[in-house]
Amino acid sequence: MEFALSEDQRLLQDSLKGVLAGAASLDQIRKIAVGDAEASSALETALADFGLASLLVPEDAGGLGLGLLDACLVQEALGYHIAPSGFLVGALAATALGSYPDLLNLIAAGEARFGLAATEMTSRRDGAGVSLAKGKLSGKSLLAMNVEGATHLLVADNDAHLHVVEAIKDVVQMRTIDKTRAFHEVKFAGSKPVASPETGDRFLAVARLLIAADTLGAAQAMIDRAVAYAAERQQFGRVIGSFQAVKHMCAEMAAKLEPGRALIWHAAHALDIGDPEGPVMANLAKSYVAEAGTFIARTSTEVHGGMGFTDLVGLHYWYKRIGVNRQLFGSPEQARETAAELQGLLA
Amino acid sequence: MKLDLDPEYEAFRAEVSDTLAKNRHLAPTSEDKGYKNARRIAWQKLLIEHGLAARTIPKAYGGYGGEPDILKARIIAEEFARTRTPGPMAGQGISMLVPTLLELGTEAQKQAYIRPTIEGEMIWCQGYSEPGAGSDLAALRTSAVEDGDHYVINGSKIWTSTAKQADMIFCLVRTDPAAKKHEGITYITFPMSTPGIEVRPLVDMTGSANFNEVFFTNVRVPKSGVIAKPNVGWQVANATLTHERGMLGDPNATKARFLELVTLMKDESVNGQRLIDNPLLRDRLMKLQSEVYAMQANGLRITTSRLKGEPAGLAGLIVKLNGCDLNHEIARLAIDALGELGILYEDGEHLRADGSWQWRYMYDLGLIIGGGTAQIQKNIIAERGLDMPREPKLAKA
């Protein structure tokens, strides 16, 4: 028995973090947030060179054939550095399109870039929703991810079935609290799917797990920043980290987050080996880490005092990353309801 | 990442399961109460003989004499839980004194105490905390003054569980009042029948006396009871304190309670609706499940660290804080789910689960405080896990 990361997995995460420390430094992220195309493309190129696109594509389709645990480690690093990236959507596409080798080949070669319009899989609001009639998709989807520059779109219809369509032009950006990641409203007027994969419970479970891994990274960054700030900032003639009131806030953050890391590993491993409990664990992981992350986003800001509230320190980028992630692919309440349903606990 | 076990261990699991099935009829039942119940002692001896208790204690001292093996220990615990077979005896003598003796005791001490303790014939209590020395344990003042081959002990201890039943006590006393706080303490054992010892039960919020106060008035005890040597008691005690904290917050025990809660919420109805069909209660249940699963996964991580001989770091430091809190929250949801009937206690026809949920809701609060308070745990997590600075010492007035 060994419940730990392999040497390769640690290396993967460390080397990615090395890349992100440069291409996704806070200065670069600030530029991306105000629409600096150069900074965006520098980050994109760095991640493409790292080979993220082909990570989850099976080897026989030209990819690296790594698993969800590896994907979670990548997503955690991206979250830690609040780096915008198409990795999550690409990873979802790669896991969903197992029976479409042509599309997988394109993903591995970096020629297909996927967007995702699946918000309505968990929540339909304001008349949104995509229906399939006579083999064509019509309707609209809110808060679609990774749409800019996408060649393909993974779309969920009103029955939660997935389809792949070619890029859609009728899109309008939706402004959110998170300026680093773009979200769009997408309109479908009779798009013909080029693929319709069957994924069952697994798709949403994987999506929720990856977003949990992103929050894990962002929350860990907020803890690290709080601990570092508390070691420097002085009040009443001593560093504030020596006051128990501050120390206990940091201990509570660490105590809440650390088991979430193990739960994500466990859920990813369970999904990787096809353990039937995998989807339950993934949904519980989304709930657990979203709740811990929300607590940490607030508490780390408070440890920074007034400075935490300013743009100067930039902590708000992580606060917003965690806040957005909490809602993506369904709230913690929805993830818990899914977990209950998967266990047959609903009447 | 590899969670399945090698064939050698699967074979071991089958062997344990088989032993338990064959001997199950000899296990004590709820009728067999009390510390020196003959059936319980016989069961304990049988478990030792089969390597299911006192597994790593040398044969010479009455143990099974097995090699330390974390996975085998885990499998044994899992099999007892899975088959709901009464497990080996626990208690402070077995879990804290015996490991201390094995590490630091003299040959005579090992010979005299280990066998009867692990066989359940000798009961121990622990004399650490004092009215003025709780979280600041090293401030303890119970004094031991030399008198020839003896020490004369005066003072008092508190939070002493099983003091009424105990044959022996292992105790921290101050032997050098002039030394620094941590340096004048001695770890000593002596019989509870020694003249001058008075035990007063300490009734707690559960309504029963789970702990006691112990008073020493001119208690003369032989120096041969000292473990290691005089004035190093702080180091001796620390070896076993780590052990005690490891026991509190065990995620497998928490999972068992969680499963009882799921059963309760499936079986009980209010206004014709199963409790689990109430979306608010179900959401709380699922939230607790996410925490139970997280602590279980965290436990796997700790086991792997131990197997590799590496420190478990933060994953290990948080177990007592999180685990005890989670147990308390599980009991709280059970009571809320039972609603008005959740306040029933002790006996009566409408009482559920013998009142154990209310008992746990109170007792588990005791465990949040005991064994190092939640606040002390947070200091430890911050200082050892996050490398944060210690509280500066006040200048002496």
XYZ file of C-alpha atoms in Angstrom:
744
model
C 0.000 0.000 0.000
C 1.242 3.461 -0.804
C -0.971 6.516 -0.469
C 1.425 9.163 -1.729
C 2.512 10.912 -4.872
C 5.094 9.166 -7.005
C 8.462 10.719 -7.721
C 7.255 11.468 -11.279
C 4.151 13.174 -9.963
C 6.139 15.387 -7.633
C 8.483 16.237 -10.454
C 5.572 17.069 -12.760
C 4.105 19.452 -10.209
C 7.412 21.056 -9.253
C 8.485 21.676 -12.824
C 5.092 23.144 -13.719
C 5.286 25.406 -10.683
C 8.685 26.533 -11.936
C 7.182 27.533 -15.277
C 4.253 29.288 -13.597
C 6.451 31.253 -11.200
C 7.663 33.174 -14.244
C 4.821 33.173 -16.767
C 2.108 33.531 -14.125
C 3.789 35.839 -11.633
C 1.403 38.256 -9.970
C 2.700 41.019 -12.264
C 1.835 38.934 -15.316
C -1.580 38.018 -13.894
C -2.326 41.706 -13.335
C -1.552 42.348 -16.996
C -3.749 39.465 -18.121
C -6.574 40.808 -15.966
C -6.584 44.093 -17.878
C -6.519 42.354 -21.253
C -2.788 42.497 -22.092
C -2.624 40.118 -25.081
C 1.140 39.728 -24.857
C 1.026 38.487 -21.266
C -1.838 36.105 -22.096
C -0.074 34.610 -25.052
C 3.235 34.303 -23.169
C 1.486 32.209 -20.508
C -0.381 30.202 -23.103
C 2.819 29.445 -24.986
C 4.655 28.458 -21.814
C 1.906 26.007 -20.873
C 1.639 24.640 -24.411
C 5.409 24.088 -24.487
C 5.086 22.228 -21.212
C 2.761 19.822 -23.046
C -0.373 20.243 -20.963
C -2.759 19.670 -23.874
C -1.761 16.042 -24.419
C -1.445 15.057 -20.756
C -4.691 13.091 -20.450
C -4.903 11.902 -24.042
C -4.183 8.145 -24.206
C -0.796 7.161 -25.614
C -2.287 5.354 -28.616
C -3.925 8.634 -29.612
C -0.650 10.502 -29.398
C -0.925 11.769 -25.821
C 0.969 11.155 -22.592
C -1.724 8.880 -21.183
C -1.515 10.253 -17.646
C -4.347 9.942 -15.149
C -6.707 12.164 -13.220
C -4.399 12.319 -10.236
C -1.765 13.888 -12.480
C -4.406 16.240 -13.890
C -5.365 17.280 -10.348
C -1.733 18.094 -9.573
C -1.539 20.262 -12.683
C -4.807 22.012 -11.854
C -3.658 22.572 -8.278
C -0.504 24.286 -9.560
C -2.580 26.451 -11.913
C -4.854 27.420 -9.033
C -1.866 28.164 -6.812
C -0.619 30.664 -9.384
C -4.160 31.851 -10.329
C -3.174 31.107 -13.925
C -5.926 31.183 -16.544
C -5.635 28.102 -18.736
C -7.619 25.911 -21.065
C -6.197 22.855 -19.298
C -9.317 22.013 -17.298
C -11.649 22.084 -20.290
C -9.104 20.254 -22.460
C -8.703 17.576 -19.780
C -12.488 17.178 -19.577
C -12.696 16.834 -23.344
C -9.883 14.280 -23.358
C -11.599 12.145 -20.706
C -15.024 12.475 -22.375
C -13.949 11.692 -25.934
C -12.396 8.265 -25.389
C -14.326 6.767 -28.290
C -13.379 9.518 -30.749
C -9.726 8.896 -31.639
C -9.732 11.545 -34.391
C -10.665 14.267 -31.945
C -8.167 12.936 -29.397
C -5.428 13.098 -32.010
C -6.276 16.728 -32.673
C -6.218 17.530 -28.942
C -2.857 15.829 -28.492
C -1.410 17.707 -31.455
C -2.659 21.003 -30.025
C -4.808 21.525 -33.105
C -8.171 21.223 -31.367
C -8.840 23.651 -28.537
C -12.007 23.055 -26.608
C -14.469 25.421 -25.022
C -17.139 24.196 -22.630
C -20.815 25.162 -22.461
C -22.153 22.957 -19.675
C -23.415 25.317 -16.970
C -26.966 24.147 -17.629
C -25.965 20.621 -16.722
C -26.277 21.736 -13.112
C -28.331 24.952 -13.209
C -30.649 26.447 -15.830
C -31.511 30.086 -15.335
C -32.843 33.060 -17.319
C -34.234 30.884 -20.083
C -30.874 29.302 -20.861
C -30.641 25.715 -22.043
C -29.720 23.839 -25.175
C -32.139 21.439 -26.841
C -31.443 18.771 -29.398
C -34.032 18.465 -32.173
C -33.615 16.674 -35.479
C -29.917 16.237 -34.784
C -29.271 19.945 -34.256
C -28.605 22.023 -31.134
C -30.476 25.241 -30.400
C -30.662 27.548 -27.423
C -28.157 29.351 -25.262
C -25.684 28.582 -22.527
C -24.439 30.999 -19.862
C -20.930 31.287 -18.442
C -19.328 29.078 -21.057
C -15.621 28.585 -20.387
C -12.582 28.885 -22.622
C -14.587 29.960 -25.650
C -12.110 32.484 -27.078
C -9.838 30.842 -29.621
C -11.665 27.509 -29.325
C -11.965 25.321 -32.395
C -14.557 23.061 -30.780
C -17.154 23.394 -28.102
C -18.260 20.674 -25.700
C -21.965 21.349 -25.058
C -24.405 19.819 -22.590
C -28.013 19.601 -23.807
C -31.091 19.843 -21.586
C -30.977 16.117 -20.896
C -27.367 16.457 -19.711
C -26.029 14.661 -22.774
C -22.771 15.954 -24.214
C -22.085 16.972 -27.787
C -19.156 18.416 -29.666
C -19.783 21.230 -32.142
C -17.419 23.326 -34.212
C -16.567 26.770 -32.907
C -19.505 29.128 -32.371
C -19.211 32.759 -33.366
C -22.333 34.075 -31.629
C -20.790 34.753 -28.230
C -20.978 37.637 -25.773
C -18.523 38.017 -22.906
C -20.060 37.972 -19.416
C -18.182 40.011 -16.837
C -17.549 38.263 -13.537
C -15.593 39.129 -10.400
C -12.647 37.169 -11.861
C -10.943 39.308 -14.520
C -8.304 36.676 -15.250
C -10.667 34.117 -16.777
C -13.158 34.864 -19.579
C -16.757 33.599 -19.485
C -19.235 33.893 -22.341
C -22.869 33.559 -23.224
C -23.094 31.288 -26.291
C -26.040 31.027 -28.685
C -26.676 27.886 -30.706
C -28.869 28.127 -33.798
C -29.065 24.676 -35.318
C -25.451 23.537 -34.779
C -24.848 19.988 -35.884
C -22.844 17.881 -33.400
C -19.759 16.179 -34.774
C -19.647 13.848 -31.776
C -21.975 12.892 -28.925
C -20.020 11.019 -26.233
C -21.760 9.048 -23.468
C -20.058 9.770 -20.146
C -22.674 9.132 -17.452
C -21.912 10.305 -13.892
C -18.231 10.492 -14.596
C -18.125 13.758 -16.556
C -19.558 15.933 -13.799
C -17.529 14.082 -11.184
C -14.295 14.780 -13.077
C -15.246 18.421 -13.663
C -16.003 18.908 -9.978
C -12.823 17.160 -8.927
C -10.636 19.308 -11.182
C -12.239 22.519 -9.995
C -11.708 21.324 -6.414
C -8.019 20.818 -7.222
C -7.874 24.368 -8.555
C -9.359 25.683 -5.307
C -6.950 23.532 -3.307
C -4.041 25.300 -5.005
C -5.521 28.779 -4.666
C -6.348 28.199 -0.993
C -2.855 26.848 -0.289
C -1.425 30.009 -1.844
C -3.611 32.113 0.439
C -2.412 30.196 3.515
C 1.219 30.559 2.465
C 0.735 34.270 1.933
C -0.977 34.727 5.296
C 1.776 32.845 7.144
C 4.485 34.845 5.342
C 2.733 38.150 6.014
C 2.253 37.288 9.687
C 5.982 36.614 9.980
C 6.821 40.116 8.732
C 4.106 42.496 9.810
C 4.755 44.049 13.210
C 2.259 45.576 15.628
C 2.538 46.213 19.368
C 6.287 45.698 18.997
C 6.204 42.115 17.715
C 5.377 40.173 14.569
C 1.663 39.513 14.429
C 2.315 35.802 13.780
C 3.381 35.488 17.425
C -0.100 36.465 18.620
C -2.285 33.433 19.243
C -5.282 35.160 17.674
C -3.410 35.275 14.358
C -1.639 31.953 14.793
C -4.912 30.164 15.435
C -6.438 31.611 12.266
C -3.533 30.146 10.309
C -3.753 26.799 12.102
C -7.488 26.609 11.376
C -6.872 27.274 7.695
C -4.235 24.543 7.486
C -6.321 22.079 9.505
C -9.289 22.558 7.191
C -7.382 22.373 3.918
C -4.896 19.549 4.489
C -7.461 16.679 4.580
C -8.930 18.109 1.362
C -5.634 17.391 -0.361
C -5.802 13.727 0.681
C -9.458 13.508 -0.349
C -8.654 14.846 -3.826
C -5.827 12.323 -4.216
C -8.116 9.540 -3.064
C -10.988 10.554 -5.367
C -8.683 10.958 -8.374
C -7.069 7.592 -7.752
C -10.486 5.943 -7.329
C -11.667 7.391 -10.650
C -8.400 6.368 -12.309
C -8.757 2.713 -11.293
C -12.516 2.599 -11.913
C -13.490 2.187 -8.256
C -17.309 2.602 -8.217
C -16.979 4.959 -5.224
C -14.888 7.378 -7.328
C -17.762 9.660 -8.394
C -19.052 9.863 -4.787
C -15.612 10.856 -3.536
C -15.179 13.422 -6.307
C -18.463 15.113 -5.435
C -17.595 15.092 -1.748
C -14.188 16.555 -2.615
C -15.800 19.429 -4.504
C -18.017 20.151 -1.514
C -15.230 19.807 1.045
C -12.671 21.950 -0.728
C -15.224 24.612 -1.736
C -16.200 25.032 1.932
C -12.610 25.003 3.186
C -11.588 27.382 0.388
C -14.304 29.869 1.236
C -13.172 29.907 4.861
C -9.544 30.333 3.845
C -10.295 33.090 1.306
C -11.888 35.114 4.053
C -9.481 34.244 6.848
C -6.291 34.839 4.879
C -7.621 38.253 3.866
C -8.301 39.027 7.522
C -4.790 37.985 8.565
C -3.541 40.642 6.104
C -5.691 43.265 7.837
C -6.584 46.311 5.754
C -3.876 45.499 3.235
C -5.693 42.292 2.324
C -8.595 44.398 1.075
C -6.442 46.499 -1.236
C -5.472 45.917 -4.850
C -1.865 46.598 -3.847
C -1.298 43.194 -2.248
C -3.361 41.479 -4.944
C -4.782 38.878 -2.585
C -8.202 39.538 -4.079
C -7.278 37.604 -7.227
C -7.135 34.398 -5.156
C -10.254 35.393 -3.204
C -12.123 35.737 -6.489
C -10.672 32.567 -8.007
C -11.982 30.593 -5.024
C -15.320 32.426 -5.073
C -15.877 31.651 -8.758
C -14.742 28.040 -8.424
C -17.236 27.487 -5.624
C -20.120 28.051 -8.069
C -18.663 26.392 -11.178
C -20.161 22.963 -11.996
C -22.648 23.450 -9.184
C -22.573 24.747 -5.628
C -21.296 22.655 -2.706
C -24.949 21.941 -1.879
C -25.497 20.518 -5.352
C -22.347 18.415 -5.131
C -23.558 17.010 -1.804
C -26.962 16.216 -3.300
C -25.259 14.413 -6.179
C -23.165 12.441 -3.679
C -26.340 11.448 -1.815
C -28.033 10.443 -5.054
C -25.076 8.348 -6.205
C -25.238 6.452 -2.903
C -28.953 5.771 -3.254
C -29.821 7.960 -0.283
C -32.577 9.873 -2.067
C -36.104 8.551 -1.717
C -0.541 5.569 -5.495
C -1.474 1.998 -4.782
C -4.221 1.159 -2.321
C -4.532 -2.579 -2.656
C -2.433 -4.832 -0.459
C 0.198 -7.372 -1.470
C -0.969 -11.045 -1.481
C 0.993 -11.672 1.728
C -1.232 -9.167 3.507
C -4.442 -10.400 1.943
C -3.526 -13.861 3.215
C -2.919 -12.365 6.650
C -6.336 -10.727 6.553
C -7.985 -14.061 5.728
C -6.107 -15.685 8.601
C -7.239 -12.991 11.079
C -10.803 -13.219 9.873
C -10.716 -16.997 10.254
C -9.309 -16.818 13.801
C -11.999 -14.366 14.824
C -14.777 -16.474 13.291
C -13.550 -19.655 15.025
C -13.282 -18.039 18.457
C -16.106 -15.533 18.311
C -18.217 -17.643 20.717
C -15.644 -17.063 23.469
C -15.798 -13.252 23.249
C -17.207 -11.295 26.182
C -20.764 -10.021 25.827
C -22.533 -6.968 27.245
C -23.138 -9.096 30.373
C -19.414 -9.232 31.051
C -18.849 -5.946 32.814
C -16.035 -4.650 34.986
C -12.288 -4.493 34.679
C -11.301 -7.913 35.939
C -14.144 -9.922 34.497
C -12.909 -13.519 34.005
C -14.354 -13.845 30.504
C -12.753 -10.601 29.369
C -9.367 -11.631 30.747
C -9.637 -15.064 29.093
C -10.535 -13.376 25.778
C -7.573 -11.025 26.063
C -5.212 -13.954 26.692
C -6.628 -15.769 23.680
C -6.124 -12.687 21.504
C -2.510 -12.378 22.659
C -1.899 -16.066 21.941
C -3.092 -15.539 18.338
C -1.158 -12.306 17.865
C -4.271 -10.132 17.800
C -3.359 -8.200 20.965
C 0.009 -7.165 22.434
C 1.347 -8.231 19.049
C 4.759 -6.602 19.158
C 5.434 -7.107 22.869
C 8.244 -9.629 23.409
C 7.253 -13.153 24.458
C 9.452 -12.855 27.534
C 7.069 -10.213 28.886
C 3.881 -12.042 27.956
C 3.298 -10.637 24.491
C 3.012 -12.355 21.135
C 6.517 -11.374 20.064
C 5.683 -10.297 16.517
C 7.648 -7.905 14.349
C 6.239 -4.370 14.189
C 4.137 -4.134 11.023
C 1.861 -1.142 10.552
C -0.191 -2.801 7.836
C -0.794 -5.932 9.884
C -1.839 -3.812 12.857
C -4.228 -1.961 10.581
C -5.671 -5.154 9.129
C -6.273 -6.542 12.626
C -8.122 -3.362 13.670
C -10.170 -3.413 10.459
C -11.146 -7.051 10.927
C -12.306 -6.495 14.518
C -14.411 -3.551 13.295
C -15.764 -5.304 10.216
C -16.824 -8.438 12.071
C -18.004 -6.432 15.099
C -15.949 -8.646 17.393
C -15.028 -7.236 20.812
C -11.457 -6.007 20.454
C -8.412 -6.219 22.697
C -8.345 -4.391 26.015
C -7.265 -0.780 25.925
C -6.500 1.648 28.739
C -3.650 3.809 29.829
C -1.578 0.964 31.228
C -1.561 -0.898 27.928
C -1.333 2.065 25.586
C 0.954 4.404 27.521
C 2.803 2.696 30.374
C 3.811 -0.489 28.554
C 5.490 1.308 25.611
C 7.290 3.521 28.135
C 8.536 0.532 30.117
C 9.686 -1.239 26.969
C 11.727 1.776 26.032
C 13.001 2.989 29.387
C 12.122 0.502 32.131
C 14.586 -1.710 34.003
C 14.477 -5.449 33.449
C 12.852 -5.892 36.874
C 10.144 -3.337 36.029
C 9.414 -4.998 32.703
C 9.199 -8.418 34.334
C 6.947 -7.196 37.113
C 4.458 -5.104 35.176
C 4.140 -5.836 31.473
C 2.581 -9.304 31.555
C -0.154 -8.603 34.134
C -0.924 -5.260 32.466
C -1.436 -6.604 28.946
C -3.402 -9.557 30.298
C -5.788 -7.210 32.087
C -4.895 -8.403 35.589
C -3.222 -5.117 36.557
C -5.054 -1.827 35.992
C -3.187 1.480 35.820
C -4.127 5.122 36.061
C -2.198 8.154 34.911
C -1.257 10.968 37.311
C -0.278 13.873 35.095
C -2.678 16.860 35.245
C -3.108 18.875 38.409
C -5.585 21.582 39.383
C -2.859 24.164 38.638
C -1.200 22.301 35.767
C -3.474 21.629 32.816
C -2.323 22.884 29.417
C 0.828 24.020 31.227
C 1.536 20.505 32.456
C 5.163 21.251 33.348
C 3.922 23.641 36.052
C 2.961 20.592 38.149
C 3.659 20.916 41.875
C 2.959 17.536 43.491
C 6.170 17.076 45.451
C 8.302 14.016 46.102
C 10.884 14.451 48.828
C 13.664 11.888 49.332
C 13.660 9.879 52.530
C 16.221 7.081 52.368
C 15.059 4.471 49.848
C 11.729 6.242 49.550
C 10.055 9.371 48.295
C 7.335 11.062 50.319
C 4.675 12.436 48.020
C 2.275 15.302 48.734
C -0.125 17.040 46.384
C -3.009 16.170 44.101
C -3.883 15.060 40.603
C -7.003 15.565 38.523
C -8.620 14.022 35.419
C -7.456 10.628 36.588
C -9.647 8.076 34.848
C -9.889 4.553 36.350
C -8.250 5.749 39.591
C -10.908 3.824 41.568
C -10.185 0.560 39.760
C -6.442 0.998 39.365
C -3.902 -1.210 41.112
C -1.046 1.093 40.138
C -0.402 4.663 39.078
C 2.263 6.153 36.814
C 2.757 9.646 37.985
C 4.703 12.846 37.383
C 6.089 14.432 40.554
C 8.423 17.336 41.271
C 11.659 16.047 42.768
C 13.779 19.161 42.290
C 11.878 22.360 43.088
C 14.975 24.478 42.408
C 15.467 23.237 38.855
C 13.899 24.774 35.764
C 10.258 23.892 35.185
C 10.892 20.976 32.803
C 13.968 19.660 34.576
C 12.858 18.821 38.098
C 10.184 16.270 37.231
C 10.327 12.520 37.864
C 8.192 9.759 36.346
C 7.363 7.248 39.070
C 5.082 4.233 39.514
C 3.568 3.003 42.769
C 0.586 1.005 44.092
C -2.710 2.829 44.564
C -3.102 0.879 47.838
C -0.251 2.874 49.423
C -1.461 4.610 52.599
C -2.253 8.332 52.218
C -3.945 8.149 48.777
C -7.527 9.338 48.534
C -9.588 9.065 45.344
C -12.623 11.310 44.886
C -14.851 10.744 41.843
C -15.258 13.821 39.650
C -18.786 13.906 38.286
C -18.848 15.478 34.835
C -21.600 16.846 32.568
C -22.574 13.367 31.375
C -23.829 12.723 34.906
C -21.295 10.034 35.659
C -17.779 10.109 37.082
C -15.531 9.310 34.141
C -12.606 10.920 35.946
C -11.363 11.381 39.508
C -9.329 13.628 41.717
C -6.495 11.926 43.582
C -5.016 13.376 46.778
C -1.614 12.390 48.217
C -0.855 13.015 51.885
C 2.625 11.850 53.006
C 2.513 8.896 50.628
C 5.732 6.867 51.100
C 6.753 5.058 47.921
C 9.940 3.133 47.080
C 12.458 4.774 44.758
C 12.529 1.563 42.731
C 9.331 2.814 41.060
C 11.190 5.558 39.196
C 11.297 5.048 35.420
C 14.620 5.948 33.768
C 16.102 8.207 36.448
C 15.065 11.136 38.651
C 14.485 14.559 37.055
C 14.040 13.360 33.463
C 10.310 12.637 33.854
C 9.335 15.272 31.304
C 11.169 13.447 28.524
C 9.828 10.083 29.707
C 6.247 11.386 29.663
C 6.578 13.045 26.286
C 7.251 9.744 24.579
C 3.779 8.536 25.589
C 1.875 11.840 25.267
C 2.476 11.682 21.537
C 0.942 8.240 21.698
C -2.184 9.468 23.499
C -2.828 12.196 20.939
C -2.526 9.650 18.166
C -5.416 7.684 19.695
C -7.776 10.658 19.938
C -9.460 11.384 16.632
C -8.943 7.960 15.001
C -10.730 8.298 11.626
C -11.873 4.666 11.582
C -13.759 5.131 14.844
C -15.272 8.308 13.406
C -16.397 6.488 10.288
C -18.123 3.821 12.381
C -20.096 6.545 14.177
C -20.959 8.209 10.914
C -22.386 4.932 9.589
C -24.516 4.636 12.740
C -25.823 8.122 12.024
C -26.741 7.155 8.445
C -28.632 4.133 9.778
C -30.429 6.307 12.320
C -31.505 8.787 9.641
C -32.751 5.997 7.378
C -34.653 4.195 10.144
C -36.257 7.117 11.981
C -39.249 9.055 10.699
C -40.883 12.299 11.713
C -44.284 13.425 10.384
C -44.252 10.311 8.235
C -41.000 11.306 6.496
C -37.686 9.524 6.914
C -35.100 11.851 8.459
C -32.811 11.324 5.498
C -35.557 12.564 3.171
C -35.445 15.979 4.841
C -33.166 17.927 2.467
C -31.730 20.147 5.216
C -30.722 17.213 7.392
C -29.448 15.270 4.384
C -27.257 18.180 3.335
C -25.721 18.288 6.811
C -25.175 14.537 6.670
C -23.382 14.775 3.331
C -21.235 17.620 4.602
C -20.146 15.448 7.510
C -19.518 12.588 5.098
C -17.144 14.770 3.104
C -15.244 15.470 6.324
C -15.211 11.805 7.342
C -13.869 10.817 3.918
C -11.271 13.577 4.029
C -9.997 12.438 7.440
C -9.912 8.823 6.259
C -7.827 9.760 3.236
C -5.644 11.846 5.543
C -5.221 8.728 7.692
C -4.032 6.736 4.674
C -1.477 9.432 4.040
C -0.222 9.190 7.626
C 0.000 5.389 7.421
C 2.125 5.681 4.288
C 4.446 8.176 5.994
C 4.867 5.786 8.925
C 5.574 2.874 6.594
C 8.320 4.924 5.000
C 9.610 6.120 8.355
C 8.958 9.728 7.386
C 7.300 12.369 9.578
C 3.619 12.863 8.671
C 3.875 16.667 9.027
C 0.671 18.713 8.986
C -1.392 15.638 8.080
C -0.465 14.167 11.463
C -0.677 17.331 13.545
C -4.315 18.030 12.664
C -5.805 14.640 13.569
C -6.667 15.353 17.204
C -8.198 18.768 16.452
C -10.235 17.712 13.430
C -11.162 14.209 14.548
C -12.537 15.216 17.960
C -14.467 18.105 16.442
C -15.939 15.832 13.790
C -17.094 13.284 16.390
C -18.857 16.060 18.263
C -20.533 17.304 15.074
C -21.756 13.804 14.200
C -23.416 13.527 17.611
C -24.883 17.006 17.176
C -26.551 16.086 13.896
C -27.938 12.868 15.388
C -29.537 14.892 18.182
C -30.911 17.531 15.793
C -32.302 14.782 13.565
C -34.063 13.206 16.561
C -35.384 16.645 17.471
C -37.485 16.718 20.631
C -36.690 13.060 21.310
C -33.014 13.917 21.002
C -33.078 15.431 24.486
C -34.061 12.133 26.157
C -31.375 10.546 28.339
C -30.637 7.638 30.651
C -33.749 5.473 30.140
C -37.380 5.422 29.081
C -39.381 3.843 26.302
C -38.783 6.582 23.694
C -35.031 6.758 24.256
C -32.930 5.946 21.174
C -29.618 4.063 21.153
C -29.572 3.957 24.994
C -29.036 7.724 25.021
C -25.586 7.298 23.527
C -25.894 10.282 21.144
C -26.460 12.706 24.006
C -23.733 10.986 26.002
C -21.312 11.400 23.112
C -22.336 14.989 22.484
C -21.194 15.710 26.044
C -18.283 13.291 26.385
C -16.819 14.265 23.010
C -16.727 17.878 24.131
C -14.595 16.596 27.006
C -12.256 15.039 24.454
C -12.040 18.294 22.487
C -10.615 19.752 25.702
C -8.739 16.732 27.093
C -5.485 15.292 25.728
C -4.321 18.795 24.758
C -7.084 21.379 24.236
C -8.170 22.472 20.767
C -6.309 25.734 21.386
C -3.083 23.955 22.352
C -3.473 21.848 19.194
C -3.724 25.046 17.143
C -0.535 26.341 18.743
C 1.181 23.070 17.806
C -0.125 23.173 14.223
C 0.977 26.783 13.808
C 4.386 26.411 15.465
C 5.447 22.944 14.285
C 3.396 22.649 11.093
C 3.589 26.210 9.774
C 6.800 27.343 11.493
C 5.138 30.325 13.083
C 6.872 32.085 15.993
C 6.174 31.111 19.595
C 4.443 33.482 21.972
C 7.210 35.624 23.547
C 7.774 34.834 27.247
C 6.690 37.508 29.669
C 9.562 39.280 31.379
C 9.778 38.152 35.033
C 8.342 40.789 37.330
